[in-house]
Short mmCIF file of C-alpha atoms and ligand atoms in Angstrom, two decimals:
data_model
loop_
_atom_site.label_atom_id
_atom_site.label_comp_id
_atom_site.label_asym_id
_atom_site.label_seq_id
_atom_site.Cartn_x
_atom_site.Cartn_y
_atom_site.Cartn_z
CA UNK A 226 159.92 -180.05 -131.36
CA UNK A 227 161.38 -181.24 -128.11
CA UNK A 228 164.14 -178.96 -126.89
CA UNK A 229 166.04 -181.90 -125.48
CA UNK A 230 165.89 -184.06 -128.61
CA UNK A 231 169.41 -183.25 -129.91
CA UNK A 232 170.85 -184.07 -126.51
CA UNK A 233 169.00 -187.37 -126.52
CA UNK A 234 170.37 -188.20 -129.95
CA UNK A 235 173.89 -187.57 -128.77
CA UNK A 236 173.41 -189.72 -125.72
CA UNK A 237 171.27 -192.65 -126.76
CA UNK A 238 170.54 -195.41 -124.32
CA UNK A 239 169.76 -193.19 -121.36
CA UNK A 240 167.43 -195.37 -119.38
CA UNK A 241 166.25 -196.25 -115.93
CA UNK A 242 165.96 -200.02 -115.79
CA UNK A 243 164.69 -202.66 -113.44
CA UNK A 244 166.32 -205.94 -114.41
CA UNK A 245 164.39 -208.99 -113.29
CA UNK A 246 163.55 -207.56 -109.87
CA UNK A 247 161.71 -209.54 -107.21
CA UNK A 248 160.46 -208.39 -103.83
CA UNK A 249 158.92 -210.54 -101.12
CA UNK A 250 157.22 -209.32 -97.96
CA UNK A 251 157.18 -212.04 -95.29
CA UNK A 252 156.91 -214.74 -97.93
CA UNK A 253 154.40 -212.90 -100.10
CA UNK A 254 155.88 -212.17 -103.52
CA UNK A 255 154.84 -208.65 -104.45
CA UNK A 256 157.07 -208.75 -107.58
CA UNK A 257 158.42 -211.78 -109.42
CA UNK A 258 161.28 -211.20 -111.88
CA UNK A 259 159.85 -208.01 -113.36
CA UNK A 260 161.88 -206.00 -115.87
CA UNK A 261 161.04 -202.48 -116.93
CA UNK A 262 162.86 -199.93 -119.05
CA UNK A 263 162.07 -196.22 -118.89
CA UNK A 264 163.81 -194.23 -121.64
CA UNK A 265 164.42 -190.51 -121.56
CA UNK A 266 161.95 -188.62 -123.72
CA UNK A 267 159.07 -191.07 -123.32
CA UNK A 268 156.02 -191.54 -121.14
CA UNK A 269 155.71 -195.14 -119.98
CA UNK A 270 152.41 -196.12 -118.40
CA UNK A 271 152.42 -198.69 -115.59
CA UNK A 272 148.97 -200.11 -115.00
CA UNK A 273 147.37 -203.05 -113.25
CA UNK A 274 144.83 -203.91 -110.58
CA UNK A 275 145.18 -202.88 -106.93
CA UNK A 276 147.99 -204.87 -105.32
CA UNK A 277 149.65 -205.70 -108.67
CA UNK A 278 153.01 -204.39 -107.42
CA UNK A 279 153.17 -200.98 -109.14
CA UNK A 280 154.14 -198.93 -106.08
CA UNK A 281 156.54 -201.65 -104.96
CA UNK A 282 158.30 -201.33 -108.32
CA UNK A 283 158.47 -197.54 -107.98
CA UNK A 284 159.98 -198.00 -104.49
CA UNK A 285 162.67 -200.29 -105.92
CA UNK A 286 163.44 -197.96 -108.84
CA UNK A 287 163.68 -194.89 -106.63
CA UNK A 288 165.68 -196.45 -103.78
CA UNK A 289 163.00 -196.35 -101.09
CA UNK A 290 163.19 -200.14 -100.97
CA UNK A 291 165.59 -202.86 -102.15
CA UNK A 292 164.80 -205.85 -104.34
CA UNK A 293 165.11 -209.35 -102.92
CA UNK A 294 166.65 -210.30 -106.30
CA UNK A 295 167.56 -208.36 -109.43
CA UNK A 296 169.12 -205.01 -110.20
CA UNK A 297 168.25 -201.39 -110.84
CA UNK A 298 170.33 -199.58 -113.45
CA UNK A 299 170.46 -195.81 -113.96
CA UNK A 300 172.04 -194.92 -117.31
CA UNK A 301 173.75 -198.31 -117.25
CA UNK A 302 175.13 -197.96 -113.69
CA UNK A 303 174.11 -200.44 -111.06
CA UNK A 304 172.36 -198.30 -108.42
CA UNK A 305 170.57 -201.16 -106.64
CA UNK A 306 172.25 -200.35 -103.33
CA UNK A 307 172.17 -196.56 -103.70
CA UNK A 308 170.01 -194.63 -101.27
CA UNK A 309 167.07 -192.66 -102.59
CA UNK A 310 168.83 -189.35 -101.88
CA UNK A 311 171.82 -190.31 -104.05
CA UNK A 312 169.53 -191.41 -106.87
CA UNK A 313 167.73 -188.09 -106.47
CA UNK A 314 170.94 -186.16 -106.98
CA UNK A 315 171.55 -188.27 -110.09
CA UNK A 316 168.34 -187.07 -111.72
CA UNK A 317 165.66 -189.41 -110.42
CA UNK A 318 162.49 -188.09 -108.77
CA UNK A 319 159.21 -189.63 -107.70
CA UNK A 320 155.86 -188.87 -106.18
CA UNK A 321 154.03 -190.87 -103.53
CA UNK A 322 150.52 -192.25 -103.44
CA UNK A 323 150.20 -190.75 -99.98
CA UNK A 324 151.38 -187.25 -99.18
CA UNK A 325 154.99 -186.73 -98.20
CA UNK A 326 154.65 -182.94 -98.05
CA UNK A 327 156.02 -180.94 -95.14
CA UNK A 328 152.67 -180.13 -93.61
CA UNK A 329 153.88 -177.15 -91.58
CA UNK A 330 155.43 -175.42 -94.59
CA UNK A 331 153.53 -173.46 -97.19
CA UNK A 332 152.79 -174.99 -100.57
CA UNK A 333 155.43 -172.73 -102.17
CA UNK A 334 158.03 -173.57 -99.52
CA UNK A 335 157.47 -177.27 -100.12
CA UNK A 336 158.46 -176.86 -103.76
CA UNK A 337 161.38 -174.56 -102.91
CA UNK A 338 162.78 -177.10 -100.45
CA UNK A 339 162.86 -179.72 -103.20
CA UNK A 340 164.79 -177.42 -105.53
CA UNK A 341 167.18 -176.38 -102.75
CA UNK A 342 167.75 -180.05 -101.96
CA UNK A 343 169.35 -180.61 -105.36
CA UNK A 344 171.51 -177.51 -105.11
CA UNK A 345 169.39 -174.74 -106.67
CA UNK A 346 170.14 -171.22 -105.40
CA UNK A 347 167.34 -169.64 -103.31
CA UNK A 348 166.15 -167.25 -106.04
CA UNK A 349 166.18 -170.07 -108.59
CA UNK A 350 164.22 -172.25 -106.16
CA UNK A 351 161.57 -169.51 -105.81
CA UNK A 352 161.41 -169.09 -109.57
CA UNK A 353 160.89 -172.83 -110.08
CA UNK A 354 158.23 -172.91 -107.35
CA UNK A 355 156.22 -170.11 -108.95
CA UNK A 356 156.52 -171.66 -112.40
CA UNK A 357 155.53 -175.16 -111.25
CA UNK A 358 152.67 -174.06 -109.02
CA UNK A 359 151.29 -172.14 -112.00
CA UNK A 360 151.75 -175.13 -114.30
CA UNK A 361 149.96 -177.46 -111.90
CA UNK A 362 147.10 -175.10 -111.10
CA UNK A 363 148.22 -174.52 -107.51
CA UNK A 364 149.26 -170.86 -107.71
CA UNK A 365 146.22 -169.81 -105.67
CA UNK A 366 147.41 -171.98 -102.76
CA UNK A 367 151.07 -170.91 -102.80
CA UNK A 368 150.97 -169.28 -99.35
CA UNK A 369 148.59 -171.78 -97.74
CA UNK A 370 150.01 -174.46 -95.46
CA UNK A 371 150.42 -177.76 -97.30
CA UNK A 372 148.23 -179.38 -94.64
CA UNK A 373 145.27 -177.35 -95.94
CA UNK A 374 145.30 -178.92 -99.42
CA UNK A 375 142.61 -181.29 -100.59
CA UNK A 376 143.78 -184.79 -101.53
CA UNK A 377 143.93 -184.19 -105.29
CA UNK A 378 145.80 -180.91 -104.85
CA UNK A 379 148.25 -182.66 -102.55
CA UNK A 380 149.03 -185.13 -105.35
CA UNK A 381 149.81 -182.28 -107.71
CA UNK A 382 151.98 -180.63 -105.06
CA UNK A 383 153.91 -183.92 -105.05
CA UNK A 384 154.36 -183.58 -108.81
CA UNK A 385 155.55 -179.98 -108.43
CA UNK A 386 158.05 -181.06 -105.77
CA UNK A 387 159.36 -183.85 -107.99
CA UNK A 388 159.68 -181.57 -111.02
CA UNK A 389 161.45 -178.89 -108.95
CA UNK A 390 164.49 -181.16 -108.91
CA UNK A 391 164.61 -180.97 -112.74
CA UNK A 392 164.67 -184.77 -112.98
CA UNK A 393 165.84 -186.77 -115.97
CA UNK A 394 163.50 -189.54 -114.85
CA UNK A 395 160.32 -188.97 -112.89
CA UNK A 396 158.05 -191.65 -111.43
CA UNK A 397 154.47 -190.50 -110.84
CA UNK A 398 152.45 -192.80 -108.58
CA UNK A 399 148.78 -191.99 -109.25
CA UNK A 400 149.32 -188.24 -109.57
CA UNK A 401 145.86 -187.61 -111.04
CA UNK A 402 143.82 -189.45 -108.39
CA UNK A 403 141.14 -187.13 -107.11
CA UNK A 404 141.50 -184.80 -110.07
CA UNK A 405 138.14 -183.72 -111.55
CA UNK A 406 137.71 -185.22 -115.03
CA UNK A 407 137.58 -181.71 -116.53
CA UNK A 408 141.12 -181.02 -115.28
CA UNK A 409 142.62 -184.23 -116.66
CA UNK A 410 143.51 -182.75 -120.10
CA UNK A 411 145.52 -179.94 -118.47
CA UNK A 412 147.36 -182.49 -116.38
CA UNK A 413 148.05 -184.57 -119.50
CA UNK A 414 149.67 -181.46 -121.04
CA UNK A 415 151.96 -181.13 -118.03
CA UNK A 416 153.10 -184.73 -118.44
CA UNK A 417 153.75 -184.21 -122.17
CA UNK A 418 155.69 -181.04 -121.49
CA UNK A 419 157.95 -182.84 -118.99
CA UNK A 420 158.73 -185.31 -121.76
CA UNK A 421 158.98 -182.88 -124.66
CA UNK A 422 160.41 -179.71 -123.14
CA UNK A 423 162.70 -181.32 -120.60
CA UNK A 424 163.42 -184.62 -122.35
CA UNK A 425 162.67 -186.53 -119.17
CA UNK A 426 161.48 -190.10 -118.98
CA UNK A 427 158.11 -190.20 -117.21
CA UNK A 428 156.71 -193.32 -115.56
CA UNK A 429 152.99 -192.77 -115.07
CA UNK A 430 150.86 -194.95 -112.81
CA UNK A 431 147.17 -194.22 -112.92
CA UNK A 432 143.83 -195.96 -112.86
CA UNK A 433 142.36 -193.35 -115.21
CA UNK A 434 142.56 -195.21 -118.52
CA UNK A 435 141.64 -192.14 -120.55
CA UNK A 436 144.70 -190.32 -119.22
CA UNK A 437 146.94 -193.36 -119.66
CA UNK A 438 145.83 -194.10 -123.23
CA UNK A 439 146.06 -190.46 -124.22
CA UNK A 440 149.46 -189.59 -122.86
CA UNK A 441 151.60 -192.76 -122.85
CA UNK A 442 153.99 -193.78 -125.60
CA UNK A 443 154.16 -197.32 -124.22
CA UNK A 444 152.34 -199.19 -121.49
CA UNK A 445 153.42 -202.04 -119.24
CA UNK A 446 150.78 -204.05 -117.41
CA UNK A 447 151.48 -205.71 -114.09
CA UNK A 448 149.24 -208.32 -112.55
CA UNK A 449 149.96 -210.19 -109.32
CA UNK A 450 153.59 -209.20 -109.36
CA UNK A 451 154.32 -210.17 -112.95
CA UNK A 452 154.39 -208.40 -116.29
CA UNK A 453 151.25 -209.38 -118.13
CA UNK A 454 151.74 -207.32 -121.28
CA UNK A 455 153.61 -204.39 -122.74
CA UNK A 456 153.08 -202.43 -125.90
CA UNK A 457 151.65 -199.30 -127.44
CA UNK A 458 148.32 -198.00 -126.15
CA UNK A 459 146.61 -199.55 -129.20
CA UNK A 460 148.24 -202.91 -128.58
CA UNK A 461 147.33 -202.87 -124.91
CA UNK A 462 143.75 -201.83 -125.62
CA UNK A 463 143.26 -204.82 -127.85
CA UNK A 464 145.04 -207.29 -125.59
CA UNK A 465 142.40 -209.66 -124.31
CA UNK A 466 144.61 -210.95 -121.50
CA UNK A 467 144.72 -207.46 -120.13
CA UNK A 468 140.97 -207.19 -120.27
CA UNK A 469 140.73 -210.54 -118.48
CA UNK A 470 143.01 -209.33 -115.69
CA UNK A 471 140.64 -206.49 -115.08
CA UNK A 472 137.50 -208.59 -115.05
CA UNK A 473 136.21 -208.97 -111.54
CA UNK A 474 138.72 -206.44 -110.29
CA UNK A 475 137.13 -203.39 -111.94
CA UNK A 476 140.63 -201.95 -111.74
CA UNK A 477 139.90 -199.33 -114.36
CA UNK A 478 137.76 -197.46 -111.92
CA UNK A 479 139.53 -198.48 -108.72
CA UNK A 480 141.42 -195.86 -106.82
CA UNK A 481 143.74 -196.32 -103.91
CA UNK A 482 142.04 -196.63 -100.56
N1 ATP B 161 155.66 -202.86 -96.87
C1 ATP B 161 154.91 -203.91 -97.20
N2 ATP B 161 154.74 -204.93 -96.33
C2 ATP B 161 153.98 -206.01 -96.66
N3 ATP B 161 153.34 -206.15 -97.85
C3 ATP B 161 153.47 -205.16 -98.74
C4 ATP B 161 154.27 -203.98 -98.47
N4 ATP B 161 154.21 -203.16 -99.56
C5 ATP B 161 153.42 -203.79 -100.45
N5 ATP B 161 152.98 -204.98 -99.97
C6 ATP B 161 152.13 -205.95 -100.69
O1 ATP B 161 152.65 -206.09 -101.98
C7 ATP B 161 151.61 -206.19 -102.94
C8 ATP B 161 151.78 -205.09 -103.99
O2 ATP B 161 151.48 -203.85 -103.40
P1 ATP B 161 151.65 -202.47 -104.18
O3 ATP B 161 151.39 -201.40 -103.19
O4 ATP B 161 152.94 -202.46 -104.88
O5 ATP B 161 150.46 -202.58 -105.24
P2 ATP B 161 149.94 -201.47 -106.28
O6 ATP B 161 149.94 -202.11 -107.62
O7 ATP B 161 150.69 -200.21 -106.11
O8 ATP B 161 148.42 -201.29 -105.82
P3 ATP B 161 147.47 -199.96 -105.79
O9 ATP B 161 146.88 -199.84 -107.18
O10 ATP B 161 146.42 -200.32 -104.79
O11 ATP B 161 148.30 -198.80 -105.37
C9 ATP B 161 150.30 -206.12 -102.17
O12 ATP B 161 149.87 -207.43 -101.91
C10 ATP B 161 150.69 -205.42 -100.89
O13 ATP B 161 149.86 -205.78 -99.83
MG1 MG B 162 150.20 -198.32 -105.55
#
């Protein structure tokens, strides 16, 4: 079973929480009093149509943006005003919908830099880079410049960079976009292993409902800046309100622009 399970039992209540957060952009409310709780050792899916507020919520949780109202709590501590870098050193990592890789560095160096950034020694950083590039199917590109990667590979490099920090909580913003359907099961295994082998809490945003339903322990649905539903994959699947939110939006098959 999960290597980290005994640790989790000793330290229950380890969570990353958004408590009734709101965020307005020039009068447009991207989020209205949304709460979310990500526990260690679970995969929480965050789904909803384009523009629902998913990335905005990830920005607030990770410290790349601040809520207009509400709080963010990391293991019970109010981190609402903490910078992203400080949250990173406290065990929080994220990926971006659009590449944040260092384009002039090689794929391997990009992962090493992430590990070094949280204090790993150089040989440990190299070890993590090799392990993660293998895990994410990027070993063949290790020495290529990051700028040479195709869009889908770039997303997985983002995942490798996030995991190189050995996070306790990791927020994945559409990491499987652009991934061929045949490679989705292998990616699902990576997500499970982050949960089971490392005991991390994984927040997974994706429009691929097969991946979401297969890998998530719980799912929260956002629509127009509000929580529409939350529950197990079975509960969400049978929730007619959720289906209604998708009608006309075709969000299940939408990808980011
Ligand atoms: N920096 C910003 N300035 C102005 N409006 C913004 C900003 N960031 C987000 N928004 C708006 O907030 C709303 C939510 O956007 P967000 O990117 O969080 O949606 P999303 O659920 O991640 O969508 P997608 O599935 O397309 O990635 C949208 O209406 C968007 O236009
Ligand atoms: Mg988004």
